[in-house]
Each structure stands twice: as C-alpha cells, then as structure tokens.
Amino acid sequence: MIIGVFKDFINFVRNPDDEQLKCSFRDKLSILIVLLAAHLLFLYIIAKPILDLVESYVKFPPSPTTNFSMTETFWLFVIGIPFIEELVFRYYLRYQGLKTIILSRAKWNKYFPILVYVTCFLFSFLHLTNFPKRDLSIYLLSPIIVLPQVVGGLIITYLRVRHNFISGLFFHWLWNLFSIILIPVMLYACTDGFSESTSKYSISYEYVLFLNLKEKRFEFEEFDGRITRINARSFPISQIIDTIFYRRYRTSNDHLINLKFESREGLTRDELVLVLNSEFGVERQDSIKVLERKP
C-alpha cells in the first residue's frame, strides 16, 4: 500500500487531476499517517540540515511560541490558523457546487493543474511574512526557505482532492501539532540546562519553549556600578541584553530563558558581557548611537 500511495502522490504532483478515491475511513487514515510520517522524516532529515545552512545567511524569525502559552499556541497555530488556511487555499479544489454551473468539466480539468500549483505557491510563500524584515537575501533564498511548506502543501492538496476537505485539514492539524509542539517539547526535554560557578559569580540558565505570563519576571540588582544579581524567568534573551546594557550590545538570540546570575562583589558591565557573550553571542552595536545613561 505504501508504494502505491507514493506512486499516486508523485503522479498527482506531476499532473494534478480532480479524481476522488473511493476507500474506507481506515484506508484514508492509513494513507494520512504514511504521508505524515514521510513528511516529518523529510522535514527533520533533509529540510532542516539545509535550512540550518541557510540560517548562516538569513536570520530566521523566532518561534511563535515565545509569545504564547502552550494552550494559546495549540488553539492558534495548531487549530485556528490551519483551518483558515485550508478554507482560503484548498476548500474549493473540487468540481462541485457553483463551479459546475460556471465551468464545464473540460475547462475545469484544463485549468485544475494550474490552480493546484498556484495555490501551493501562494500557501508556501505566505510563510515568508513570518520574517519581520525581508531583504533581498530572503527572496533569493525563498525557494529553499519555504521548501517544507511546498512539500506539505502538495501533500495536503493531494489529501483534499483524493479524499476530502477534512482529510487535508486533519493532516495540517497533525503536521503543526508535531512540528510546533510535540517535537520541540521532546527536543527541549532532552536539552540540559547550563550552570557555572567561579570564585566571582554563579550563573545558570535553561531555555523555555512557551511563554508563561504567571512566571514571567525580570529582577536586576546593581550596587556602585557592579551587577550583583539577575533573575529572569520566561524572558527573551535579547530583551535581557537590551535592558542590562542599555542597547549598547545586542544578540540575535530571541529564545525565552530562565536565567539566574549572582555575584557577591558584583561584575562590571564589561566583565558581565564577556560571560554572556560566550553563551549567547553578544556583540557591541558600534553603529548605533546610544545616549549616555547613568545606572
């Protein structure tokens, strides 16, 4: 069955046709699971290593989960947005309803492949809007950046046409559930935190996947120009750096973090930046004029 599914999918990609398969619910579910597993393997074995290379040239946007709790992420990014996207891009990809009155079957079959490719193209490149700043490099590398969405969009379109709208929507739900919540949670669970103690200071931190407004806080203590304590929970690293160094330094790391720093005698900002630089890639913003501000 698996070979037959892939053959039919490849034939559909090469020459899309509006033909619905007559199969049982069990068969539909089996086909969906096979394609979902194949897409996840493609995403993490092939696409991710390529995107990691691209990330050295393009700054990827932070995960949307850094601005939302797990519950909010589930309802917004797993359920809500996929439902809207499926309505906009794939709901009408069957010859039925008003289309049978406006278009003949022959014309529909003629333009159907174009419709499939255009909707997949628009669906994929819509995800470029996730980048807050889109320069020339984003557009030049866009075919690689949206590669997971291209493959995923073709699979969803195949399921929508061959089975029904619910089948494609359910795949989209599962795809986002795995890629946005389940797999990141498992990866974060396998990631150890960091801690270091010296005669001058102690520092520890762990990355946080979802925003927790109840825990979110930033505590900062300074005495005579020396920083003695930092306690940040569910706080973006970039904001921590901005706050401590008055935007004199920056980092491209926008992950949420639980950070604890303590020092009896305190560290100067120049000393602290050396500690944070080794962990978070902090660099001085020489090109930005910053007003002098006393602590």
C-alpha positions as a Python dict, from the first residue, in 0.01 Angstrom:
ca = {
    (1, 'M'): (0, 0, 0),
    (2, 'I'): (280, 240, 90),
    (3, 'I'): (442, 214, -253),
    (4, 'G'): (103, 265, -418),
    (5, 'V'): (39, 579, -210),
    (6, 'F'): (374, 733, -306),
    (7, 'K'): (328, 646, -674),
    (8, 'D'): (-15, 808, -681),
    (9, 'F'): (112, 1112, -494),
    (10, 'I'): (404, 1160, -735),
    (11, 'N'): (171, 1122, -1033),
    (12, 'F'): (-59, 1381, -877),
    (13, 'V'): (228, 1626, -830),
    (14, 'R'): (339, 1578, -1191),
    (15, 'N'): (-10, 1610, -1335),
    (16, 'P'): (-279, 1711, -1083),
    (17, 'D'): (-626, 1576, -1158),
    (18, 'D'): (-954, 1615, -975),
    (19, 'E'): (-1020, 1248, -908),
    (20, 'Q'): (-1152, 1128, -573),
    (21, 'L'): (-1051, 788, -441),
    (22, 'K'): (-1318, 557, -309),
    (23, 'C'): (-1175, 400, 3),
    (24, 'S'): (-1273, 324, 361),
    (25, 'F'): (-1210, 551, 657),
    (26, 'R'): (-943, 308, 776),
    (27, 'D'): (-760, 329, 444),
    (28, 'K'): (-784, 709, 443),
    (29, 'L'): (-637, 720, 793),
    (30, 'S'): (-356, 482, 694),
    (31, 'I'): (-268, 694, 390),
    (32, 'L'): (-270, 1009, 603),
    (33, 'I'): (-38, 854, 863),
    (34, 'V'): (203, 727, 595),
    (35, 'L'): (225, 1071, 433),
    (36, 'L'): (259, 1246, 770),
    (37, 'A'): (546, 1018, 872),
    (38, 'A'): (714, 1070, 533),
    (39, 'H'): (681, 1447, 561),
    (40, 'L'): (820, 1459, 916),
    (41, 'L'): (1118, 1247, 806),
    (42, 'F'): (1172, 1479, 512),
    (43, 'L'): (1142, 1782, 738),
    (44, 'Y'): (1396, 1675, 1000),
    (45, 'I'): (1637, 1461, 793),
    (46, 'I'): (1655, 1659, 467),
    (47, 'A'): (1499, 2005, 502),
    (48, 'K'): (1628, 2102, 848),
    (49, 'P'): (2001, 2048, 771),
    (50, 'I'): (1958, 2258, 457),
    (51, 'L'): (1775, 2532, 649),
    (52, 'D'): (2047, 2529, 915),
    (53, 'L'): (2297, 2617, 641),
    (54, 'V'): (2069, 2891, 507),
    (55, 'E'): (2038, 3035, 858),
    (56, 'S'): (2403, 3141, 840),
    (57, 'Y'): (2300, 3389, 568),
    (58, 'V'): (1947, 3473, 681),
    (59, 'K'): (1816, 3546, 1028),
    (60, 'F'): (1515, 3325, 1083),
    (61, 'P'): (1228, 3461, 1292),
    (62, 'P'): (1193, 3333, 1649),
    (63, 'S'): (944, 3059, 1717),
    (64, 'P'): (590, 3197, 1751),
    (65, 'T'): (558, 3002, 2075),
    (66, 'T'): (782, 3256, 2251),
    (67, 'N'): (488, 3497, 2255),
    (68, 'F'): (219, 3249, 2358),
    (69, 'S'): (147, 2987, 2620),
    (70, 'M'): (117, 2622, 2520),
    (71, 'T'): (-264, 2642, 2529),
    (72, 'E'): (-268, 2958, 2315),
    (73, 'T'): (-18, 2802, 2072),
    (74, 'F'): (-237, 2493, 2035),
    (75, 'W'): (-558, 2679, 1961),
    (76, 'L'): (-399, 2945, 1742),
    (77, 'F'): (-121, 2770, 1548),
    (78, 'V'): (-242, 2409, 1554),
    (79, 'I'): (-618, 2455, 1514),
    (80, 'G'): (-718, 2809, 1415),
    (81, 'I'): (-466, 2925, 1153),
    (82, 'P'): (-456, 2589, 966),
    (83, 'F'): (-836, 2590, 944),
    (84, 'I'): (-834, 2940, 791),
    (85, 'E'): (-551, 2847, 551),
    (86, 'E'): (-737, 2538, 431),
    (87, 'L'): (-1053, 2739, 368),
    (88, 'V'): (-859, 3002, 172),
    (89, 'F'): (-625, 2779, -28),
    (90, 'R'): (-787, 2438, -73),
    (91, 'Y'): (-1157, 2424, 15),
    (92, 'Y'): (-1264, 2490, -346),
    (93, 'L'): (-1036, 2231, -512),
    (94, 'R'): (-1316, 2000, -623),
    (95, 'Y'): (-1552, 2022, -919),
    (96, 'Q'): (-1876, 2067, -731),
    (97, 'G'): (-2134, 2326, -631),
    (98, 'L'): (-2135, 2660, -814),
    (99, 'K'): (-1832, 2562, -1023),
    (100, 'T'): (-2036, 2303, -1210),
    (101, 'I'): (-2264, 2584, -1329),
    (102, 'I'): (-1994, 2836, -1418),
    (103, 'L'): (-1740, 2599, -1577),
    (104, 'S'): (-1768, 2291, -1791),
    (105, 'R'): (-1590, 1978, -1671),
    (106, 'A'): (-1348, 2003, -1962),
    (107, 'K'): (-1242, 2359, -1872),
    (108, 'W'): (-1213, 2268, -1505),
    (109, 'N'): (-985, 1975, -1590),
    (110, 'K'): (-777, 2201, -1815),
    (111, 'Y'): (-717, 2470, -1553),
    (112, 'F'): (-713, 2245, -1246),
    (113, 'P'): (-334, 2175, -1253),
    (114, 'I'): (-263, 2550, -1273),
    (115, 'L'): (-498, 2610, -981),
    (116, 'V'): (-320, 2345, -773),
    (117, 'Y'): (27, 2487, -843),
    (118, 'V'): (-79, 2848, -785),
    (119, 'T'): (-249, 2773, -453),
    (120, 'C'): (52, 2570, -334),
    (121, 'F'): (283, 2855, -439),
    (122, 'L'): (76, 3117, -257),
    (123, 'F'): (37, 2896, 52),
    (124, 'S'): (412, 2837, 71),
    (125, 'F'): (533, 3190, 9),
    (126, 'L'): (274, 3331, 250),
    (127, 'H'): (501, 3195, 524),
    (128, 'L'): (768, 3449, 427),
    (129, 'T'): (554, 3704, 610),
    (130, 'N'): (680, 3539, 931),
    (131, 'F'): (1006, 3725, 870),
    (132, 'P'): (976, 4074, 1026),
    (133, 'K'): (1250, 4208, 795),
    (134, 'R'): (1254, 4081, 437),
    (135, 'D'): (1562, 4185, 241),
    (136, 'L'): (1697, 4062, -92),
    (137, 'S'): (1860, 3754, 62),
    (138, 'I'): (1522, 3637, 194),
    (139, 'Y'): (1369, 3645, -154),
    (140, 'L'): (1673, 3491, -324),
    (141, 'L'): (1672, 3200, -81),
    (142, 'S'): (1293, 3180, -55),
    (143, 'P'): (1259, 2857, -263),
    (144, 'I'): (1475, 2682, -3),
    (145, 'I'): (1322, 2858, 297),
    (146, 'V'): (966, 2755, 207),
    (147, 'L'): (1063, 2403, 94),
    (148, 'P'): (885, 2234, 391),
    (149, 'Q'): (568, 2432, 315),
    (150, 'V'): (586, 2341, -56),
    (151, 'V'): (603, 1968, 20),
    (152, 'G'): (346, 1994, 297),
    (153, 'G'): (112, 2198, 78),
    (154, 'L'): (128, 1941, -202),
    (155, 'I'): (51, 1659, 42),
    (156, 'I'): (-245, 1846, 191),
    (157, 'T'): (-374, 1927, -158),
    (158, 'Y'): (-342, 1561, -256),
    (159, 'L'): (-543, 1452, 50),
    (160, 'R'): (-804, 1723, -2),
    (161, 'V'): (-860, 1616, -365),
    (162, 'R'): (-822, 1239, -331),
    (163, 'H'): (-1020, 1216, -5),
    (164, 'N'): (-1199, 1527, 123),
    (165, 'F'): (-1152, 1863, 293),
    (166, 'I'): (-1147, 1711, 642),
    (167, 'S'): (-865, 1475, 549),
    (168, 'G'): (-642, 1761, 433),
    (169, 'L'): (-735, 1974, 734),
    (170, 'F'): (-663, 1689, 975),
    (171, 'F'): (-320, 1638, 818),
    (172, 'H'): (-248, 2011, 859),
    (173, 'W'): (-354, 1994, 1224),
    (174, 'L'): (-129, 1695, 1292),
    (175, 'W'): (161, 1846, 1098),
    (176, 'N'): (150, 2165, 1308),
    (177, 'L'): (94, 1970, 1629),
    (178, 'F'): (409, 1767, 1573),
    (179, 'S'): (630, 2041, 1429),
    (180, 'I'): (526, 2326, 1663),
    (181, 'I'): (453, 2148, 1992),
    (182, 'L'): (531, 1776, 2027),
    (183, 'I'): (875, 1750, 1864),
    (184, 'P'): (1007, 2082, 2010),
    (185, 'V'): (886, 1973, 2356),
    (186, 'M'): (1071, 1641, 2322),
    (187, 'L'): (1387, 1817, 2199),
    (188, 'Y'): (1372, 2069, 2485),
    (189, 'A'): (1323, 1783, 2734),
    (190, 'C'): (1648, 1631, 2610),
    (191, 'T'): (1837, 1960, 2638),
    (192, 'D'): (2031, 2006, 2959),
    (193, 'G'): (2048, 2344, 3125),
    (194, 'F'): (2375, 2524, 3188),
    (195, 'S'): (2535, 2618, 3517),
    (196, 'E'): (2875, 2756, 3610),
    (197, 'S'): (3027, 2869, 3938),
    (198, 'T'): (3351, 3057, 3989),
    (199, 'S'): (3505, 3249, 4275),
    (200, 'K'): (3345, 3568, 4138),
    (201, 'Y'): (2999, 3459, 4024),
    (202, 'S'): (2749, 3181, 3959),
    (203, 'I'): (2524, 3161, 3655),
    (204, 'S'): (2264, 2910, 3541),
    (205, 'Y'): (2001, 2907, 3272),
    (206, 'E'): (1758, 2690, 3082),
    (207, 'Y'): (1565, 2757, 2764),
    (208, 'V'): (1187, 2787, 2778),
    (209, 'L'): (965, 2687, 2486),
    (210, 'F'): (637, 2859, 2575),
    (211, 'L'): (559, 3191, 2740),
    (212, 'N'): (436, 3170, 3097),
    (213, 'L'): (289, 3504, 3199),
    (214, 'K'): (241, 3393, 3560),
    (215, 'E'): (614, 3326, 3595),
    (216, 'K'): (745, 3599, 3365),
    (217, 'R'): (961, 3848, 3551),
    (218, 'F'): (1293, 4029, 3534),
    (219, 'E'): (1479, 4118, 3854),
    (220, 'F'): (1802, 4312, 3840),
    (221, 'E'): (2026, 4437, 4122),
    (222, 'E'): (2326, 4668, 4094),
    (223, 'F'): (2549, 4834, 4351),
    (224, 'D'): (2808, 5103, 4276),
    (225, 'G'): (2813, 5020, 3907),
    (226, 'R'): (2859, 4645, 3964),
    (227, 'I'): (2586, 4394, 3882),
    (228, 'T'): (2521, 4157, 4172),
    (229, 'R'): (2202, 3973, 4074),
    (230, 'I'): (1988, 3888, 3773),
    (231, 'N'): (1678, 3670, 3793),
    (232, 'A'): (1485, 3641, 3467),
    (233, 'R'): (1209, 3390, 3408),
    (234, 'S'): (1028, 3326, 3081),
    (235, 'F'): (1205, 3630, 2939),
    (236, 'P'): (1359, 3680, 2590),
    (237, 'I'): (1739, 3684, 2589),
    (238, 'S'): (1751, 3983, 2355),
    (239, 'Q'): (1541, 4190, 2596),
    (240, 'I'): (1763, 4091, 2886),
    (241, 'I'): (2070, 4212, 2695),
    (242, 'D'): (1893, 4534, 2591),
    (243, 'T'): (1790, 4609, 2950),
    (244, 'I'): (2123, 4539, 3114),
    (245, 'F'): (2341, 4716, 2859),
    (246, 'Y'): (2107, 4998, 2755),
    (247, 'R'): (2107, 4865, 2396),
    (248, 'R'): (2484, 4904, 2366),
    (249, 'Y'): (2505, 4533, 2296),
    (250, 'R'): (2280, 4301, 2103),
    (251, 'T'): (2220, 3934, 2038),
    (252, 'S'): (2028, 3756, 1765),
    (253, 'N'): (1907, 3502, 2021),
    (254, 'D'): (1537, 3565, 2087),
    (255, 'H'): (1464, 3246, 2279),
    (256, 'L'): (1282, 3257, 2609),
    (257, 'I'): (1500, 3171, 2904),
    (258, 'N'): (1512, 3122, 3278),
    (259, 'L'): (1837, 3291, 3384),
    (260, 'K'): (1988, 3327, 3729),
    (261, 'F'): (2309, 3520, 3796),
    (262, 'E'): (2458, 3603, 4137),
    (263, 'S'): (2783, 3766, 4245),
    (264, 'R'): (2877, 3883, 4596),
    (265, 'E'): (3118, 4153, 4481),
    (266, 'G'): (2940, 4208, 4151),
    (267, 'L'): (3069, 4231, 3795),
    (268, 'T'): (3104, 4543, 3582),
    (269, 'R'): (2912, 4550, 3257),
    (270, 'D'): (3234, 4494, 3064),
    (271, 'E'): (3304, 4183, 3274),
    (272, 'L'): (2946, 4056, 3251),
    (273, 'V'): (2930, 4095, 2875),
    (274, 'L'): (3227, 3857, 2842),
    (275, 'V'): (3037, 3596, 3043),
    (276, 'L'): (2715, 3636, 2843),
    (277, 'N'): (2895, 3655, 2509),
    (278, 'S'): (3030, 3301, 2544),
    (279, 'E'): (2673, 3174, 2591),
    (280, 'F'): (2452, 3400, 2380),
    (281, 'G'): (2676, 3563, 2119),
    (282, 'V'): (2656, 3920, 2247),
    (283, 'E'): (2815, 4186, 2028),
    (284, 'R'): (2859, 4561, 2058),
    (285, 'Q'): (2637, 4787, 1849),
    (286, 'D'): (2905, 5030, 1734),
    (287, 'S'): (2687, 5157, 1453),
    (288, 'I'): (2409, 5265, 1689),
    (289, 'K'): (2434, 5589, 1882),
    (290, 'V'): (2322, 5536, 2238),
    (291, 'L'): (2253, 5817, 2484),
    (292, 'E'): (2467, 5809, 2794),
    (293, 'R'): (2270, 5682, 3091),
    (294, 'K'): (2386, 5651, 3446),
    (295, 'P'): (2294, 5334, 3632),
}
